[in-house]
């Protein structure tokens, strides 16, 4: 408002050409300084936001690592015909749930509860359990910023060639 008033005063109320140029020059310098300050502030704010987002992503990665540790521990033990729920697997799942409460999105928390419920519902149905796990693994990857297609089957990484052929 002050700059507009100063410009109008300089153009319409000052008769001397050199004075008009001086007033408009002062207005231009103030506008340039203001623009520079605003640009620096905006860039700093965006840098802080990126830093914050990176921090959150790193925390989410740590949380997901606990799930993967438990998941692979259970998978390894079941494959070796042992009880899947070892102390290590249980501890890792507890850390995962704790981290999920702090760093997981509402959507991922809902997906995990759904995943856990489906484990109980589909006991004994290997195909349903694998499909359910595959869906949750894709949801976790989505939370970490990956964009996987529907055709990606992450569980096939864990299966032997015969098991993949058997499940289709």
PDB file of C-alpha atoms in Angstrom:
ATOM      1  CA  UNK A   1       0.000   0.000   0.000  1.00  0.00           C
ATOM      2  CA  UNK A   2       2.837   2.352   0.885  1.00  0.00           C
ATOM      3  CA  UNK A   3       4.674   1.518  -2.346  1.00  0.00           C
ATOM      4  CA  UNK A   4       1.567   2.154  -4.467  1.00  0.00           C
ATOM      5  CA  UNK A   5       0.998   5.476  -2.678  1.00  0.00           C
ATOM      6  CA  UNK A   6       4.633   6.434  -3.128  1.00  0.00           C
ATOM      7  CA  UNK A   7       4.455   5.560  -6.841  1.00  0.00           C
ATOM      8  CA  UNK A   8       1.275   7.597  -7.377  1.00  0.00           C
ATOM      9  CA  UNK A   9       2.777  10.533  -5.470  1.00  0.00           C
ATOM     10  CA  UNK A  10       5.984  10.292  -7.525  1.00  0.00           C
ATOM     11  CA  UNK A  11       4.166  10.169 -10.862  1.00  0.00           C
ATOM     12  CA  UNK A  12       1.376  12.706 -10.339  1.00  0.00           C
ATOM     13  CA  UNK A  13       2.557  15.153  -7.665  1.00  0.00           C
ATOM     14  CA  UNK A  14       6.257  15.610  -8.340  1.00  0.00           C
ATOM     15  CA  UNK A  15       7.054  17.888 -11.272  1.00  0.00           C
ATOM     16  CA  UNK A  16      10.847  17.483 -11.442  1.00  0.00           C
ATOM     17  CA  UNK A  17      11.803  14.556 -13.760  1.00  0.00           C
ATOM     18  CA  UNK A  18      14.906  13.636 -11.762  1.00  0.00           C
ATOM     19  CA  UNK A  19      12.899  13.484  -8.536  1.00  0.00           C
ATOM     20  CA  UNK A  20      10.260  11.290 -10.241  1.00  0.00           C
ATOM     21  CA  UNK A  21      12.984   8.912 -11.409  1.00  0.00           C
ATOM     22  CA  UNK A  22      14.503   8.844  -7.906  1.00  0.00           C
ATOM     23  CA  UNK A  23      11.147   8.046  -6.258  1.00  0.00           C
ATOM     24  CA  UNK A  24      10.359   5.300  -8.794  1.00  0.00           C
ATOM     25  CA  UNK A  25      13.909   3.946  -8.390  1.00  0.00           C
ATOM     26  CA  UNK A  26      13.409   3.742  -4.635  1.00  0.00           C
ATOM     27  CA  UNK A  27      10.108   1.912  -5.191  1.00  0.00           C
ATOM     28  CA  UNK A  28      11.816  -0.524  -7.583  1.00  0.00           C
ATOM     29  CA  UNK A  29      14.637  -1.225  -5.098  1.00  0.00           C
ATOM     30  CA  UNK A  30      12.149  -1.835  -2.285  1.00  0.00           C
ATOM     31  CA  UNK A  31      10.095  -4.188  -4.509  1.00  0.00           C
ATOM     32  CA  UNK A  32      13.252  -6.087  -5.510  1.00  0.00           C
ATOM     33  CA  UNK A  33      14.392  -6.391  -1.878  1.00  0.00           C
ATOM     34  CA  UNK A  34      10.954  -7.535  -0.762  1.00  0.00           C
ATOM     35  CA  UNK A  35      10.819 -10.100  -3.568  1.00  0.00           C
ATOM     36  CA  UNK A  36      14.279 -11.414  -2.640  1.00  0.00           C
ATOM     37  CA  UNK A  37      13.350 -11.773   1.023  1.00  0.00           C
ATOM     38  CA  UNK A  38      10.104 -13.551   0.160  1.00  0.00           C
ATOM     39  CA  UNK A  39      11.877 -15.918  -2.255  1.00  0.00           C
ATOM     40  CA  UNK A  40      14.466 -16.852   0.382  1.00  0.00           C
ATOM     41  CA  UNK A  41      11.733 -17.418   2.980  1.00  0.00           C
ATOM     42  CA  UNK A  42       9.690 -19.594   0.632  1.00  0.00           C
ATOM     43  CA  UNK A  43      12.755 -21.646  -0.344  1.00  0.00           C
ATOM     44  CA  UNK A  44      13.733 -22.125   3.303  1.00  0.00           C
ATOM     45  CA  UNK A  45      10.209 -23.207   4.177  1.00  0.00           C
ATOM     46  CA  UNK A  46      10.169 -25.722   1.325  1.00  0.00           C
ATOM     47  CA  UNK A  47      13.592 -27.040   2.361  1.00  0.00           C
ATOM     48  CA  UNK A  48      12.339 -27.540   5.941  1.00  0.00           C
ATOM     49  CA  UNK A  49       9.234 -29.322   4.623  1.00  0.00           C
ATOM     50  CA  UNK A  50      11.382 -31.641   2.475  1.00  0.00           C
ATOM     51  CA  UNK A  51      13.636 -32.307   5.461  1.00  0.00           C
ATOM     52  CA  UNK A  52      10.618 -33.120   7.617  1.00  0.00           C
ATOM     53  CA  UNK A  53       9.158 -35.426   4.961  1.00  0.00           C
ATOM     54  CA  UNK A  54      12.510 -37.197   4.642  1.00  0.00           C
ATOM     55  CA  UNK A  55      12.638 -37.668   8.407  1.00  0.00           C
ATOM     56  CA  UNK A  56       9.143 -39.171   8.404  1.00  0.00           C
ATOM     57  CA  UNK A  57      10.064 -41.458   5.515  1.00  0.00           C
ATOM     58  CA  UNK A  58      13.160 -42.694   7.382  1.00  0.00           C
ATOM     59  CA  UNK A  59      11.060 -43.423  10.470  1.00  0.00           C
ATOM     60  CA  UNK A  60       8.501 -45.278   8.347  1.00  0.00           C
ATOM     61  CA  UNK A  61      11.319 -47.334   6.828  1.00  0.00           C
ATOM     62  CA  UNK A  62      12.473 -48.331  10.322  1.00  0.00           C
ATOM     63  CA  UNK A  63       8.919 -49.341  11.233  1.00  0.00           C
ATOM     64  CA  UNK A  64       8.528 -51.420   8.086  1.00  0.00           C
ATOM     65  CA  UNK A  65      11.876 -53.076   8.762  1.00  0.00           C
ATOM     66  CA  UNK A  66      10.449 -54.473  12.018  1.00  0.00           C
ATOM     67  CA  UNK A  67       7.551 -56.008  10.101  1.00  0.00           C
ATOM     68  CA  UNK A  68       9.889 -57.521   7.533  1.00  0.00           C
ATOM     69  CA  UNK A  69      12.148 -58.914  10.272  1.00  0.00           C
ATOM     70  CA  UNK A  70       9.186 -60.607  11.960  1.00  0.00           C
ATOM     71  CA  UNK A  71       7.687 -61.735   8.666  1.00  0.00           C
ATOM     72  CA  UNK A  72      10.882 -63.358   7.435  1.00  0.00           C
ATOM     73  CA  UNK A  73      11.582 -64.913  10.842  1.00  0.00           C
ATOM     74  CA  UNK A  74       8.136 -66.535  10.806  1.00  0.00           C
ATOM     75  CA  UNK A  75       8.519 -67.579   7.170  1.00  0.00           C
ATOM     76  CA  UNK A  76      11.960 -69.124   7.793  1.00  0.00           C
ATOM     77  CA  UNK A  77      10.754 -71.064  10.825  1.00  0.00           C
ATOM     78  CA  UNK A  78       7.615 -72.349   9.122  1.00  0.00           C
ATOM     79  CA  UNK A  79       9.672 -73.408   6.123  1.00  0.00           C
ATOM     80  CA  UNK A  80      11.949 -75.397   8.476  1.00  0.00           C
ATOM     81  CA  UNK A  81       8.881 -77.012  10.119  1.00  0.00           C
ATOM     82  CA  UNK A  82       9.308 -75.089  13.375  1.00  0.00           C
ATOM     83  CA  UNK A  83       6.966 -72.868  15.312  1.00  0.00           C
ATOM     84  CA  UNK A  84       6.834 -69.517  13.499  1.00  0.00           C
ATOM     85  CA  UNK A  85       6.139 -67.379  16.547  1.00  0.00           C
ATOM     86  CA  UNK A  86       9.534 -67.153  18.166  1.00  0.00           C
ATOM     87  CA  UNK A  87      10.398 -64.553  20.783  1.00  0.00           C
ATOM     88  CA  UNK A  88      12.316 -62.623  18.131  1.00  0.00           C
ATOM     89  CA  UNK A  89       9.312 -62.575  15.777  1.00  0.00           C
ATOM     90  CA  UNK A  90       6.964 -61.554  18.581  1.00  0.00           C
ATOM     91  CA  UNK A  91       9.314 -58.779  19.720  1.00  0.00           C
ATOM     92  CA  UNK A  92       9.709 -57.474  16.163  1.00  0.00           C
ATOM     93  CA  UNK A  93       5.923 -57.436  15.667  1.00  0.00           C
ATOM     94  CA  UNK A  94       5.512 -55.517  18.929  1.00  0.00           C
ATOM     95  CA  UNK A  95       8.064 -52.955  17.726  1.00  0.00           C
ATOM     96  CA  UNK A  96       6.262 -52.792  14.378  1.00  0.00           C
ATOM     97  CA  UNK A  97       2.911 -52.112  16.028  1.00  0.00           C
ATOM     98  CA  UNK A  98       4.452 -49.498  18.298  1.00  0.00           C
ATOM     99  CA  UNK A  99       6.082 -47.770  15.339  1.00  0.00           C
ATOM    100  CA  UNK A 100       2.912 -48.085  13.260  1.00  0.00           C
ATOM    101  CA  UNK A 101       1.007 -46.204  15.940  1.00  0.00           C
ATOM    102  CA  UNK A 102       3.536 -43.360  15.776  1.00  0.00           C
ATOM    103  CA  UNK A 103       4.483 -43.191  12.106  1.00  0.00           C
ATOM    104  CA  UNK A 104       1.875 -45.101  10.091  1.00  0.00           C
ATOM    105  CA  UNK A 105      -0.877 -43.397   8.192  1.00  0.00           C
ATOM    106  CA  UNK A 106      -4.471 -44.032   9.164  1.00  0.00           C
ATOM    107  CA  UNK A 107      -4.910 -46.036   5.979  1.00  0.00           C
ATOM    108  CA  UNK A 108      -1.940 -48.313   6.705  1.00  0.00           C
ATOM    109  CA  UNK A 109      -3.125 -48.903  10.276  1.00  0.00           C
ATOM    110  CA  UNK A 110      -6.532 -49.964   8.940  1.00  0.00           C
ATOM    111  CA  UNK A 111      -4.860 -52.210   6.351  1.00  0.00           C
ATOM    112  CA  UNK A 112      -2.746 -53.864   9.055  1.00  0.00           C
ATOM    113  CA  UNK A 113      -5.770 -54.564  11.262  1.00  0.00           C
ATOM    114  CA  UNK A 114      -7.521 -56.015   8.205  1.00  0.00           C
ATOM    115  CA  UNK A 115      -4.418 -58.095   7.400  1.00  0.00           C
ATOM    116  CA  UNK A 116      -4.227 -59.447  10.960  1.00  0.00           C
ATOM    117  CA  UNK A 117      -7.961 -60.240  11.013  1.00  0.00           C
ATOM    118  CA  UNK A 118      -7.671 -62.097   7.702  1.00  0.00           C
ATOM    119  CA  UNK A 119      -4.838 -64.227   9.103  1.00  0.00           C
ATOM    120  CA  UNK A 120      -7.242 -65.599  11.714  1.00  0.00           C
ATOM    121  CA  UNK A 121     -10.112 -65.986   9.250  1.00  0.00           C
ATOM    122  CA  UNK A 122      -8.053 -67.790   6.596  1.00  0.00           C
ATOM    123  CA  UNK A 123      -6.105 -70.204   8.821  1.00  0.00           C
ATOM    124  CA  UNK A 124      -5.207 -73.237   6.734  1.00  0.00           C
ATOM    125  CA  UNK A 125      -5.936 -71.508   3.406  1.00  0.00           C
ATOM    126  CA  UNK A 126      -2.396 -70.905   2.118  1.00  0.00           C
ATOM    127  CA  UNK A 127      -3.472 -69.151  -1.059  1.00  0.00           C
ATOM    128  CA  UNK A 128      -5.680 -66.660   0.806  1.00  0.00           C
ATOM    129  CA  UNK A 129      -2.965 -66.005   3.402  1.00  0.00           C
ATOM    130  CA  UNK A 130      -0.367 -65.358   0.680  1.00  0.00           C
ATOM    131  CA  UNK A 131      -2.704 -63.044  -1.249  1.00  0.00           C
ATOM    132  CA  UNK A 132      -3.548 -61.181   1.948  1.00  0.00           C
ATOM    133  CA  UNK A 133       0.150 -60.820   2.837  1.00  0.00           C
ATOM    134  CA  UNK A 134       0.918 -59.691  -0.704  1.00  0.00           C
ATOM    135  CA  UNK A 135      -1.735 -56.988  -0.491  1.00  0.00           C
ATOM    136  CA  UNK A 136      -0.425 -55.716   2.836  1.00  0.00           C
ATOM    137  CA  UNK A 137       3.182 -55.708   1.582  1.00  0.00           C
ATOM    138  CA  UNK A 138       2.080 -53.600  -1.397  1.00  0.00           C
ATOM    139  CA  UNK A 139       0.261 -51.237   0.998  1.00  0.00           C
ATOM    140  CA  UNK A 140       3.451 -50.847   3.025  1.00  0.00           C
ATOM    141  CA  UNK A 141       5.450 -50.134  -0.124  1.00  0.00           C
ATOM    142  CA  UNK A 142       2.823 -47.555  -1.109  1.00  0.00           C
ATOM    143  CA  UNK A 143       3.272 -45.908   2.303  1.00  0.00           C
ATOM    144  CA  UNK A 144       6.997 -45.661   1.539  1.00  0.00           C
ATOM    145  CA  UNK A 145       6.317 -43.933  -1.771  1.00  0.00           C
ATOM    146  CA  UNK A 146       6.467 -46.816  -4.246  1.00  0.00           C
ATOM    147  CA  UNK A 147       3.857 -47.110  -6.955  1.00  0.00           C
ATOM    148  CA  UNK A 148       3.471 -50.813  -7.715  1.00  0.00           C
ATOM    149  CA  UNK A 149       1.132 -52.170 -10.336  1.00  0.00           C
ATOM    150  CA  UNK A 150      -1.634 -54.589  -9.392  1.00  0.00           C
ATOM    151  CA  UNK A 151       0.163 -57.356 -11.288  1.00  0.00           C
ATOM    152  CA  UNK A 152       3.182 -57.295  -8.950  1.00  0.00           C
ATOM    153  CA  UNK A 153       3.124 -60.287  -6.613  1.00  0.00           C
ATOM    154  CA  UNK A 154       5.700 -59.698  -3.893  1.00  0.00           C
ATOM    155  CA  UNK A 155       5.066 -63.055  -2.257  1.00  0.00           C
ATOM    156  CA  UNK A 156       6.426 -64.825  -5.343  1.00  0.00           C
ATOM    157  CA  UNK A 157       9.896 -63.722  -4.186  1.00  0.00           C
ATOM    158  CA  UNK A 158       9.561 -66.059  -1.216  1.00  0.00           C
ATOM    159  CA  UNK A 159       8.164 -69.067  -3.027  1.00  0.00           C
ATOM    160  CA  UNK A 160       9.987 -71.774  -4.884  1.00  0.00           C
ATOM    161  CA  UNK A 161       9.334 -72.235  -8.590  1.00  0.00           C
ATOM    162  CA  UNK A 162       7.137 -75.244  -7.845  1.00  0.00           C
ATOM    163  CA  UNK A 163       5.098 -73.335  -5.291  1.00  0.00           C
ATOM    164  CA  UNK A 164       4.648 -70.417  -7.714  1.00  0.00           C
ATOM    165  CA  UNK A 165       3.419 -72.808 -10.406  1.00  0.00           C
ATOM    166  CA  UNK A 166       1.102 -74.529  -7.932  1.00  0.00           C
ATOM    167  CA  UNK A 167      -0.489 -71.253  -6.816  1.00  0.00           C
ATOM    168  CA  UNK A 168      -0.722 -69.931 -10.345  1.00  0.00           C
TER     169      UNK A 168
END
